[in-house]
Amino acid sequence: MGGAGHCHGPVGGRSWAPASGAIVGSWALPGARWASVGFNDALNHPDTREICISTLVDPRLGDNYPFDVVLKMARLARACTRDDPESRPTWVQVNRGRESVAVFLRTAAGELIRAGNVIARDGCWSFLKGGIFANFSGPAEILFEVIRGINIGARTQLWKYGLTMSHYNPLPWSNGDRTKMKTFTRKVSIIEKTPVRDLVTKGGRRIGTKEKGEIPGNICKQNCRGRCLISIKQTQSSFPFGCGMNHYIVENVDYQNWFASRFRYTTFTNEMKWYSTEKKQGQENYTIADAMVRFAKQNGISIRGHNIFWDDPKYQPDWVKNLSPNDLREAAAKRINSVVSRYAGQLIAWDVMNENLHFSFYEDKLGEDASAEYFSTAHQLDPGTRLFMNEYNTIEDCTDEAANPFNYKKRLEEILSYPGNQGILAGIGVQGHFSSDQPNLAYMRASLDILATTGLPIWLTEVDVGRGPNQAEYLEQVLREGYSHPGVEGIIMFVGPAIAGFNVTTLADKDFKNTPSGDVVDKLIDEWKSKPTEIKADSEGSIEVSLFHGDYNITIKDPVSNSLTRWNYNMIKDDTTGTVHIHINA
């Protein structure tokens, strides 16, 4: 069928357009391994191209088994082929101004399932990407929704350029073997030197490998051929995988031991928030927060500051809620100067304005640039600490339009383009509060892909999963999906032991025995680090080893002379030195 991609008549202030400008087809889900519908769409383009809607289904699944689908919309450079379902990018465009465009599946029962959305513009193509978890089978239609924005009352044309649907693939983590996917091996040549013996390491990495990925190294010891034993032990991972903590840790030794034995990164769940540090106006109290900072420092635990301000009116100190704009501005200035100055240089991050895609307490009272101004102030007070937005439902819920990744990017760009903010060390915080339902991992991945186009580090900042029979399984899926994404540079969970009041995702019972979710976390902590290893140098005096980024103790033992040489080594993803020499006295 052909069509110009016009949106059909408005329904309730919205316009709906099927995938080709008319009802162009449906396909059975999940049925055969492949089901596809081809049709032509002029797309207001000089030539007419073939567009293919394809669903790739795991043949092992039954007809009614739920499955994940990644929806990708992309320009077609050639016709769809069965061998190349994901190679084509896809785009949308409107004929005037800016419009929010969403894509839905409509089931035979009439249910509309949102899959993703984008801000489409006049004069350029916008990339639309998303995903769904489809717990139905049978025919479904693809619909585009144009949500009226500045063009209310105008007839909006929506042009599409390509469409592909494919089965969500949990790789690279589903087979549990990340080594094969991340290892890059390079041989190191040996150059004889006497009387000095060298241990040579040479690290290489594949483009796109992230800090938490595995980095190969070649370790060579001259004059040690075939006899030296090289022991390698990782002392700390460079990928931040941490856990929230609360005030119970100040006095509970068992909680302290439980936490310090597992985690090196944390966020205080409430203790740095304004309503905790200044319950009454003018009476600041940092006693608990300071004690928690001391505990963290004593145990080598890095802290994310959470938070300077919270844009939700519900979570202001009671005395703040009804302040006049002038009084609020004065009180907020004292707050940010107090808390940021107090902990300057002691934190790795600050959540500056919490949840301001959903709420606007400060903007409503102080003007639309309130958040941008507080980012500027925080940067001036603590320029070396990375500053984050922190939002929920950006990766968890594709139905929450306010927090979709495009709105997140737009808001962050507004903040960073504010005069004087261009040099801010910025980051992207996505909370990750998942319900007890099957997580939409396809949408999570698509959202992270979109956010990663900023080039800024992404952190999952408050991960938990609602109570349910599959909680541990779903928690593991979410954590693996986040960890394996190249844009994600840290994960903090808001989980913990029952004795500390963590009742959404509990890792340990009142006796500190693991729950199933606790077993998952301990398993991943162990998995995401290099295991201690001892390798004998080969006949060329070299070994090859794959290592996660992090800190290592390396010991070289010569069994003939019984001599030992110890070395501390830090393997980082951006190390460009290539070759490192350790000199060992003969």
XYZ file of C-alpha atoms in Angstrom:
586
model
C 0.000 0.000 0.000
C 1.154 3.505 -0.667
C 0.599 6.608 1.399
C 1.958 10.032 2.201
C 2.183 9.367 5.902
C -0.556 11.844 6.847
C -1.869 11.741 10.400
C -5.513 10.862 10.591
C -8.167 12.951 12.294
C -7.597 14.016 15.916
C -9.019 11.854 18.655
C -9.277 13.530 22.033
C -6.697 16.145 21.093
C -4.432 13.536 19.534
C -3.835 12.203 16.047
C -3.358 8.554 15.239
C -1.594 7.208 12.177
C -1.086 3.546 11.366
C 2.374 2.603 10.283
C 1.841 3.490 6.619
C -0.845 6.120 6.828
C -3.499 3.406 6.586
C -4.085 0.078 8.274
C -1.310 -1.672 6.453
C -1.122 -5.036 8.069
C -0.696 -7.132 11.136
C 1.279 -10.163 12.076
C 0.930 -13.084 14.407
C 2.957 -12.986 17.615
C 4.881 -15.122 18.149
C 3.894 -17.810 15.585
C 6.623 -18.770 13.153
C 10.203 -17.694 13.639
C 9.672 -14.878 11.153
C 6.550 -12.957 10.294
C 6.816 -9.840 8.205
C 4.662 -7.423 6.291
C 6.060 -5.337 3.467
C 4.483 -2.180 2.123
C 5.449 0.972 0.298
C 5.264 4.437 1.823
C 6.094 7.572 -0.146
C 7.149 9.394 3.059
C 7.299 12.657 1.147
C 10.544 11.372 -0.322
C 11.709 11.458 -3.968
C 11.695 7.696 -4.211
C 9.472 5.043 -2.741
C 11.171 2.457 -0.592
C 10.150 -0.917 0.681
C 9.364 -0.927 4.387
C 9.305 -4.136 6.345
C 7.768 -4.821 9.735
C 9.475 -7.872 11.145
C 9.244 -9.820 14.369
C 12.008 -12.220 15.201
C 10.797 -14.875 17.596
C 12.778 -17.436 19.523
C 11.608 -20.764 18.039
C 11.856 -22.404 21.456
C 8.977 -20.308 22.773
C 5.436 -21.581 22.731
C 2.626 -19.772 20.947
C 1.465 -18.016 24.093
C 4.797 -17.466 25.825
C 5.590 -13.820 26.664
C 8.604 -12.409 24.887
C 10.489 -9.137 24.641
C 10.591 -7.049 21.497
C 12.920 -4.194 20.691
C 11.238 -1.690 18.419
C 13.620 0.212 16.224
C 12.614 2.719 13.598
C 15.210 3.375 10.979
C 15.855 4.532 7.452
C 15.896 1.676 4.959
C 18.911 1.660 2.716
C 17.603 -1.529 1.130
C 14.685 -3.904 1.412
C 14.260 -5.910 4.603
C 15.986 -9.261 4.612
C 15.566 -12.215 6.900
C 19.284 -12.273 7.599
C 19.642 -8.659 8.652
C 16.741 -7.597 10.879
C 18.514 -4.922 12.947
C 20.917 -3.224 10.540
C 18.713 -0.327 9.463
C 18.340 2.815 11.488
C 14.767 4.462 11.339
C 13.433 8.035 11.645
C 10.298 10.201 11.907
C 9.576 13.808 10.959
C 6.625 16.235 11.186
C 5.751 18.958 8.723
C 5.832 21.877 11.146
C 7.289 22.825 14.514
C 7.881 20.162 17.159
C 5.596 17.328 18.198
C 5.871 14.447 20.600
C 5.464 11.247 18.594
C 4.845 7.895 20.260
C 4.575 4.419 18.790
C 2.125 1.835 20.088
C 1.056 -1.716 19.456
C -2.712 -2.199 19.353
C -3.761 -5.749 20.149
C -6.770 -7.509 18.703
C -8.529 -6.804 22.021
C -7.965 -3.078 21.510
C -5.280 -2.669 24.178
C -2.716 0.016 23.386
C 0.847 -0.752 24.476
C 3.301 2.141 24.325
C 6.680 1.141 22.919
C 8.610 4.392 22.713
C 8.522 8.033 21.721
C 10.588 10.956 20.455
C 10.338 14.690 19.854
C 9.891 14.986 16.077
C 10.822 18.217 14.301
C 10.246 19.962 11.031
C 13.181 19.839 8.652
C 15.099 16.931 10.170
C 14.652 13.247 10.893
C 14.399 12.173 14.541
C 15.391 8.702 15.712
C 12.650 6.769 17.506
C 13.605 3.758 19.553
C 11.846 1.808 22.262
C 10.699 -1.607 23.397
C 7.830 -3.578 24.870
C 7.257 -6.721 26.840
C 4.430 -8.420 24.942
C 2.395 -10.773 27.106
C -0.083 -11.536 24.368
C -0.241 -13.459 21.114
C -2.247 -12.862 17.978
C -2.510 -10.002 15.498
C -1.290 -6.513 16.411
C -1.154 -3.187 14.607
C 1.528 -0.536 14.811
C 0.163 2.953 15.446
C 1.883 6.301 15.716
C 0.510 8.902 18.110
C 1.111 12.600 17.575
C 0.494 14.433 20.843
C -0.550 17.960 20.073
C 2.005 20.518 21.178
C 2.519 23.996 19.775
C 0.519 23.178 16.647
C -2.881 22.779 18.333
C -5.611 23.100 15.744
C -3.217 22.579 12.847
C -3.163 19.500 10.653
C 0.085 17.713 11.342
C 1.709 15.413 8.833
C 3.868 12.605 10.177
C 6.464 11.092 7.885
C 8.085 7.753 8.647
C 11.256 6.435 7.122
C 11.671 2.739 7.851
C 10.436 0.380 10.531
C 11.879 -2.744 12.082
C 10.810 -4.902 14.995
C 13.081 -7.603 16.331
C 13.215 -10.015 19.242
C 14.978 -8.644 22.306
C 18.340 -10.335 22.767
C 19.624 -10.445 26.366
C 23.215 -10.837 25.216
C 25.869 -9.890 26.197
C 24.941 -11.152 29.627
C 22.496 -13.999 29.190
C 25.025 -16.756 28.615
C 27.036 -15.736 31.670
C 30.277 -15.617 29.681
C 31.306 -12.005 29.302
C 34.986 -12.936 29.014
C 34.590 -14.220 25.467
C 32.830 -11.046 24.408
C 35.220 -8.593 26.070
C 38.656 -10.210 25.769
C 41.159 -8.710 23.394
C 44.505 -10.487 23.263
C 47.818 -8.996 22.156
C 51.171 -10.771 22.104
C 54.131 -9.025 23.729
C 57.549 -9.596 22.236
C 60.433 -10.322 24.604
C 63.617 -8.278 24.363
C 66.398 -9.794 26.456
C 67.876 -7.513 29.098
C 70.559 -8.308 31.626
C 71.101 -8.057 34.495
C 67.648 -6.545 34.892
C 64.598 -8.789 34.625
C 61.422 -7.146 33.442
C 57.836 -7.931 34.034
C 56.053 -6.439 31.062
C 52.331 -5.883 30.923
C 50.571 -4.648 27.902
C 46.857 -3.910 28.042
C 44.638 -3.457 25.022
C 40.947 -2.864 24.669
C 38.385 -3.098 21.959
C 36.793 0.218 21.001
C 33.605 0.635 23.002
C 34.713 -1.581 25.894
C 33.706 0.077 29.121
C 35.435 0.373 32.460
C 33.702 -2.632 33.906
C 34.603 -4.714 30.876
C 37.419 -7.216 30.884
C 40.780 -5.963 29.750
C 43.404 -8.379 28.507
C 46.961 -8.076 29.557
C 50.169 -9.888 28.605
C 52.656 -10.354 31.413
C 56.221 -11.192 30.392
C 59.230 -11.819 32.575
C 62.615 -11.920 30.967
C 65.115 -14.500 32.244
C 62.116 -16.182 33.876
C 61.211 -18.392 30.978
C 59.275 -21.492 31.850
C 59.798 -21.209 35.577
C 58.484 -18.049 37.242
C 55.080 -18.089 38.900
C 53.036 -14.916 38.579
C 50.193 -14.474 41.071
C 47.487 -11.891 40.435
C 44.858 -10.829 42.972
C 42.299 -8.081 42.455
C 41.885 -5.862 45.505
C 39.160 -3.563 44.177
C 36.964 -3.306 41.107
C 36.888 -0.034 39.224
C 33.199 -0.420 38.395
C 31.087 1.127 41.160
C 28.510 -1.418 42.308
C 27.095 -0.220 45.583
C 24.203 -0.094 47.979
C 22.234 2.566 49.803
C 22.683 2.831 53.563
C 20.684 4.546 56.277
C 21.070 5.777 59.848
C 20.798 2.281 61.379
C 24.390 1.695 60.345
C 25.713 4.228 62.853
C 25.029 1.995 65.871
C 24.466 -1.507 64.478
C 27.770 -3.369 64.268
C 26.255 -6.326 62.424
C 24.907 -3.966 59.768
C 28.321 -2.306 59.541
C 30.081 -5.634 59.047
C 27.511 -6.824 56.520
C 27.860 -3.650 54.473
C 31.643 -3.209 54.623
C 32.252 -6.826 53.598
C 30.379 -6.262 50.315
C 30.277 -2.693 49.091
C 32.674 0.147 48.313
C 30.082 2.635 47.041
C 26.998 4.039 48.715
C 24.282 6.672 48.816
C 22.598 7.744 52.042
C 18.908 7.099 51.467
C 17.652 10.102 53.486
C 20.274 11.467 55.844
C 21.694 14.252 53.630
C 18.295 15.490 52.458
C 17.136 18.920 53.554
C 14.229 17.583 55.605
C 16.752 15.496 57.592
C 19.410 18.154 58.220
C 17.172 21.166 58.970
C 13.862 20.024 60.402
C 13.336 23.421 61.977
C 14.344 26.610 60.247
C 17.795 27.754 61.250
C 18.555 24.601 63.289
C 20.893 22.509 61.181
C 21.903 19.091 62.432
C 24.426 16.992 60.487
C 25.216 14.614 63.349
C 23.918 11.451 61.672
C 25.155 12.331 58.200
C 28.623 13.133 59.579
C 28.757 9.824 61.452
C 27.822 7.941 58.297
C 30.510 9.798 56.339
C 33.085 8.803 58.973
C 32.038 5.156 58.739
C 32.305 5.250 54.956
C 35.760 6.820 55.043
C 37.033 4.334 57.617
C 35.985 1.482 55.332
C 37.072 2.896 51.978
C 33.503 3.482 50.796
C 32.832 6.252 48.261
C 29.659 8.315 48.676
C 27.154 9.799 46.238
C 25.545 12.895 47.755
C 21.736 12.642 47.768
C 20.258 15.190 47.458
C 20.674 18.957 47.581
C 17.069 19.713 46.583
C 13.966 17.696 45.780
C 11.463 19.252 43.371
C 8.506 17.328 44.804
C 6.451 19.665 47.065
C 5.640 16.690 49.289
C 9.251 16.218 50.375
C 10.216 19.709 51.457
C 10.898 20.444 55.115
C 7.542 21.397 56.610
C 8.659 24.959 57.246
C 9.755 25.384 53.608
C 6.472 24.437 51.935
C 4.695 27.764 52.453
C 7.591 30.214 52.246
C 7.187 33.213 49.980
C 9.351 33.205 46.842
C 11.809 35.668 48.385
C 12.064 33.733 51.639
C 12.430 30.459 49.751
C 15.236 31.863 47.636
C 17.090 32.965 50.752
C 16.530 29.672 52.578
C 17.569 27.613 49.543
C 20.749 29.645 49.131
C 21.679 28.895 52.755
C 20.875 25.221 52.245
C 23.018 24.680 49.176
C 25.948 26.642 50.587
C 25.758 24.709 53.847
C 25.524 21.129 52.599
C 27.778 21.376 49.544
C 30.499 23.306 51.379
C 30.374 20.900 54.305
C 31.091 17.842 52.154
C 33.111 19.462 49.364
C 35.836 17.135 48.128
C 34.450 14.184 50.111
C 31.828 12.908 47.667
C 31.994 11.443 44.179
C 28.666 12.929 43.059
C 25.729 15.139 43.993
C 22.109 14.715 42.971
C 21.449 18.423 42.628
C 17.732 18.563 41.840
C 15.818 15.353 42.426
C 12.937 14.378 40.126
C 12.404 17.655 38.310
C 10.922 15.987 35.245
C 7.910 15.074 37.375
C 7.803 18.025 39.752
C 8.577 21.757 39.719
C 8.370 23.142 43.263
C 11.376 25.418 42.845
C 10.653 26.397 39.258
C 7.081 27.351 40.152
C 8.229 29.624 42.955
C 11.618 30.872 41.750
C 11.422 30.749 37.954
C 12.111 28.244 35.208
C 15.908 28.486 35.617
C 15.923 27.492 39.295
C 17.464 24.063 38.722
C 20.072 25.435 36.325
C 21.041 28.083 38.882
C 21.517 25.468 41.593
C 23.688 23.367 39.305
C 25.796 26.470 38.771
C 26.079 27.160 42.507
C 26.956 23.547 43.340
C 29.657 23.572 40.684
C 31.164 26.754 42.078
C 31.185 25.345 45.611
C 32.565 21.905 44.678
C 33.928 21.982 41.107
C 35.510 18.531 41.234
C 32.323 16.616 42.026
C 30.068 15.331 39.268
C 26.547 16.787 39.319
C 23.499 14.714 38.397
C 19.864 14.957 37.564
C 18.116 12.022 39.217
C 14.827 10.721 37.842
C 12.483 7.775 38.082
C 10.680 5.901 35.276
C 13.147 6.948 32.571
C 14.251 3.336 32.177
C 11.520 1.560 34.132
C 8.227 2.624 32.584
C 7.601 3.389 28.919
C 4.138 4.771 29.755
C 5.532 7.695 31.772
C 5.887 10.324 29.085
C 7.154 13.020 31.469
C 10.351 11.094 32.183
C 11.075 9.508 28.812
C 14.733 9.656 27.761
C 14.161 12.413 25.201
C 12.573 14.672 27.798
C 15.443 13.806 30.128
C 18.001 14.813 27.497
C 16.097 18.013 26.727
C 15.958 19.050 30.385
C 19.614 18.293 30.977
C 20.586 20.241 27.863
C 18.603 23.213 29.150
C 20.438 23.074 32.472
C 23.877 22.724 30.916
C 23.258 25.485 28.354
C 22.444 27.992 31.110
C 25.063 30.782 31.097
C 28.143 29.651 33.015
C 27.156 25.963 33.167
C 29.042 24.770 30.102
C 32.030 23.551 32.135
C 30.035 21.563 34.668
C 31.077 17.972 35.295
C 27.659 16.428 34.658
C 26.120 12.974 34.843
C 22.844 11.181 34.206
C 21.074 9.561 37.145
C 18.240 7.104 36.502
C 16.763 5.601 39.638
C 15.592 2.177 38.512
C 12.627 1.501 40.806
C 11.063 -1.492 39.059
C 7.704 -3.002 39.961
C 7.094 -6.667 40.724
C 6.094 -7.263 37.088
C 8.438 -8.550 34.395
C 10.822 -5.637 33.721
C 10.701 -4.192 30.219
C 14.369 -4.822 29.483
C 13.946 -3.922 25.831
C 12.730 -0.444 26.764
C 15.425 -0.155 29.440
C 18.128 -0.861 26.871
C 16.625 1.506 24.315
C 16.405 4.288 26.920
C 20.010 3.785 27.983
C 21.046 3.854 24.318
C 19.319 7.208 23.884
C 20.790 8.709 27.060
C 24.254 7.449 26.123
C 24.239 9.650 23.008
C 24.991 12.571 25.345
C 28.428 11.114 26.045
C 27.838 11.654 29.775
C 28.272 8.866 32.343
C 25.041 7.131 33.303
C 24.438 5.800 36.803
C 21.592 3.618 37.983
C 21.145 5.344 41.318
C 18.381 3.650 43.371
C 17.738 0.202 41.937
C 15.154 -2.010 43.559
C 12.443 -4.429 42.444
C 8.989 -4.790 43.994
C 8.088 -7.771 46.116
C 6.847 -10.787 44.196
C 7.593 -14.451 43.487
C 10.136 -13.545 40.787
C 11.825 -10.663 42.588
C 15.315 -12.175 42.688
C 15.172 -13.189 39.028
C 13.983 -9.761 37.920
C 16.589 -8.005 40.075
C 19.319 -10.023 38.414
C 17.963 -9.193 34.951
C 17.909 -5.469 35.691
C 21.389 -5.439 37.205
C 22.904 -7.427 34.349
C 21.235 -5.228 31.745
C 22.591 -2.102 33.429
C 26.049 -3.512 34.014
C 26.467 -4.715 30.446
C 25.498 -1.383 28.869
C 28.583 0.560 27.706
C 27.093 3.902 28.813
C 26.488 2.843 32.412
C 29.390 3.672 34.710
C 27.935 2.852 38.099
C 25.050 1.157 39.908
C 23.719 1.880 43.385
C 20.890 -0.249 44.751
C 18.393 0.998 47.340
C 18.254 -2.383 49.030
C 19.599 -3.820 52.248
C 18.958 -5.904 55.360
C 15.569 -6.179 57.037
C 16.937 -4.833 60.311
C 17.585 -1.485 58.587
C 14.047 -1.255 57.265
C 14.647 -2.219 53.638
C 11.277 -3.808 52.953
C 10.965 -3.459 49.174
C 14.020 -5.458 48.127
C 15.464 -7.122 51.206
C 18.893 -8.726 50.880
C 19.188 -10.248 54.353
C 16.726 -11.192 57.087
C 16.867 -9.979 60.684
C 19.654 -12.503 61.380
C 21.598 -11.313 58.306
C 20.963 -14.516 56.410
C 20.642 -13.972 52.686
C 17.310 -13.782 50.933
C 17.153 -14.997 47.311
C 17.789 -11.389 46.228
C 20.775 -11.288 48.569
C 22.130 -14.426 46.904
C 21.829 -12.700 43.525
C 23.762 -9.657 44.698
C 26.529 -11.721 46.284
C 26.797 -13.809 43.122
C 27.215 -10.722 40.951
C 29.752 -9.136 43.296
C 31.847 -12.278 42.948
C 31.276 -12.588 39.206
C 32.158 -9.005 38.339
C 35.728 -9.199 39.533
C 38.791 -11.122 38.464
C 39.475 -14.305 40.380
C 42.871 -14.795 42.065
C 45.113 -16.629 39.672
C 48.632 -18.051 39.543
C 50.177 -18.643 36.131
C 53.526 -20.104 35.182
C 55.480 -18.173 32.579
C 55.756 -19.991 29.273
C 58.906 -20.829 27.360
C 59.011 -17.275 26.033
C 58.729 -15.799 29.494
C 55.197 -14.531 29.037
C 51.641 -15.137 30.075
C 48.315 -13.872 28.776
C 45.578 -12.894 31.164
C 42.195 -11.147 30.983
C 41.438 -8.746 33.809
C 38.576 -6.514 34.814
C 39.554 -2.919 35.377
C 40.615 -2.320 38.937
C 43.436 -2.534 41.469
C 45.680 -5.599 41.652
C 48.447 -7.064 43.750
C 50.889 -8.941 41.514
C 53.566 -11.227 42.915
C 56.403 -12.725 40.853
C 58.134 -15.739 42.346
C 61.319 -17.261 40.976
C 61.363 -20.867 42.267
C 65.094 -21.222 41.560
C 66.291 -18.252 43.590
C 63.149 -18.269 45.754
C 62.966 -14.507 45.293
C 59.693 -12.572 45.402
C 58.766 -9.288 43.781
C 55.481 -7.589 44.627
C 53.769 -4.892 42.600
C 50.556 -2.910 42.851
C 48.907 -2.318 39.509
C 45.860 -0.299 38.498
C 44.255 -1.319 35.227
C 42.038 1.438 33.878
C 40.094 1.635 30.649
C 41.697 4.864 29.443
C 45.308 3.806 30.052
C 47.182 4.547 26.827
C 50.686 3.733 28.061
C 50.496 0.321 26.420
C 53.539 -1.223 28.084
C 54.510 -1.164 31.737
C 57.862 -2.475 33.002
C 58.624 -3.820 36.451
C 62.308 -4.119 37.163
C 63.410 -7.066 39.241
C 66.946 -7.260 40.535
C 68.785 -10.295 39.222
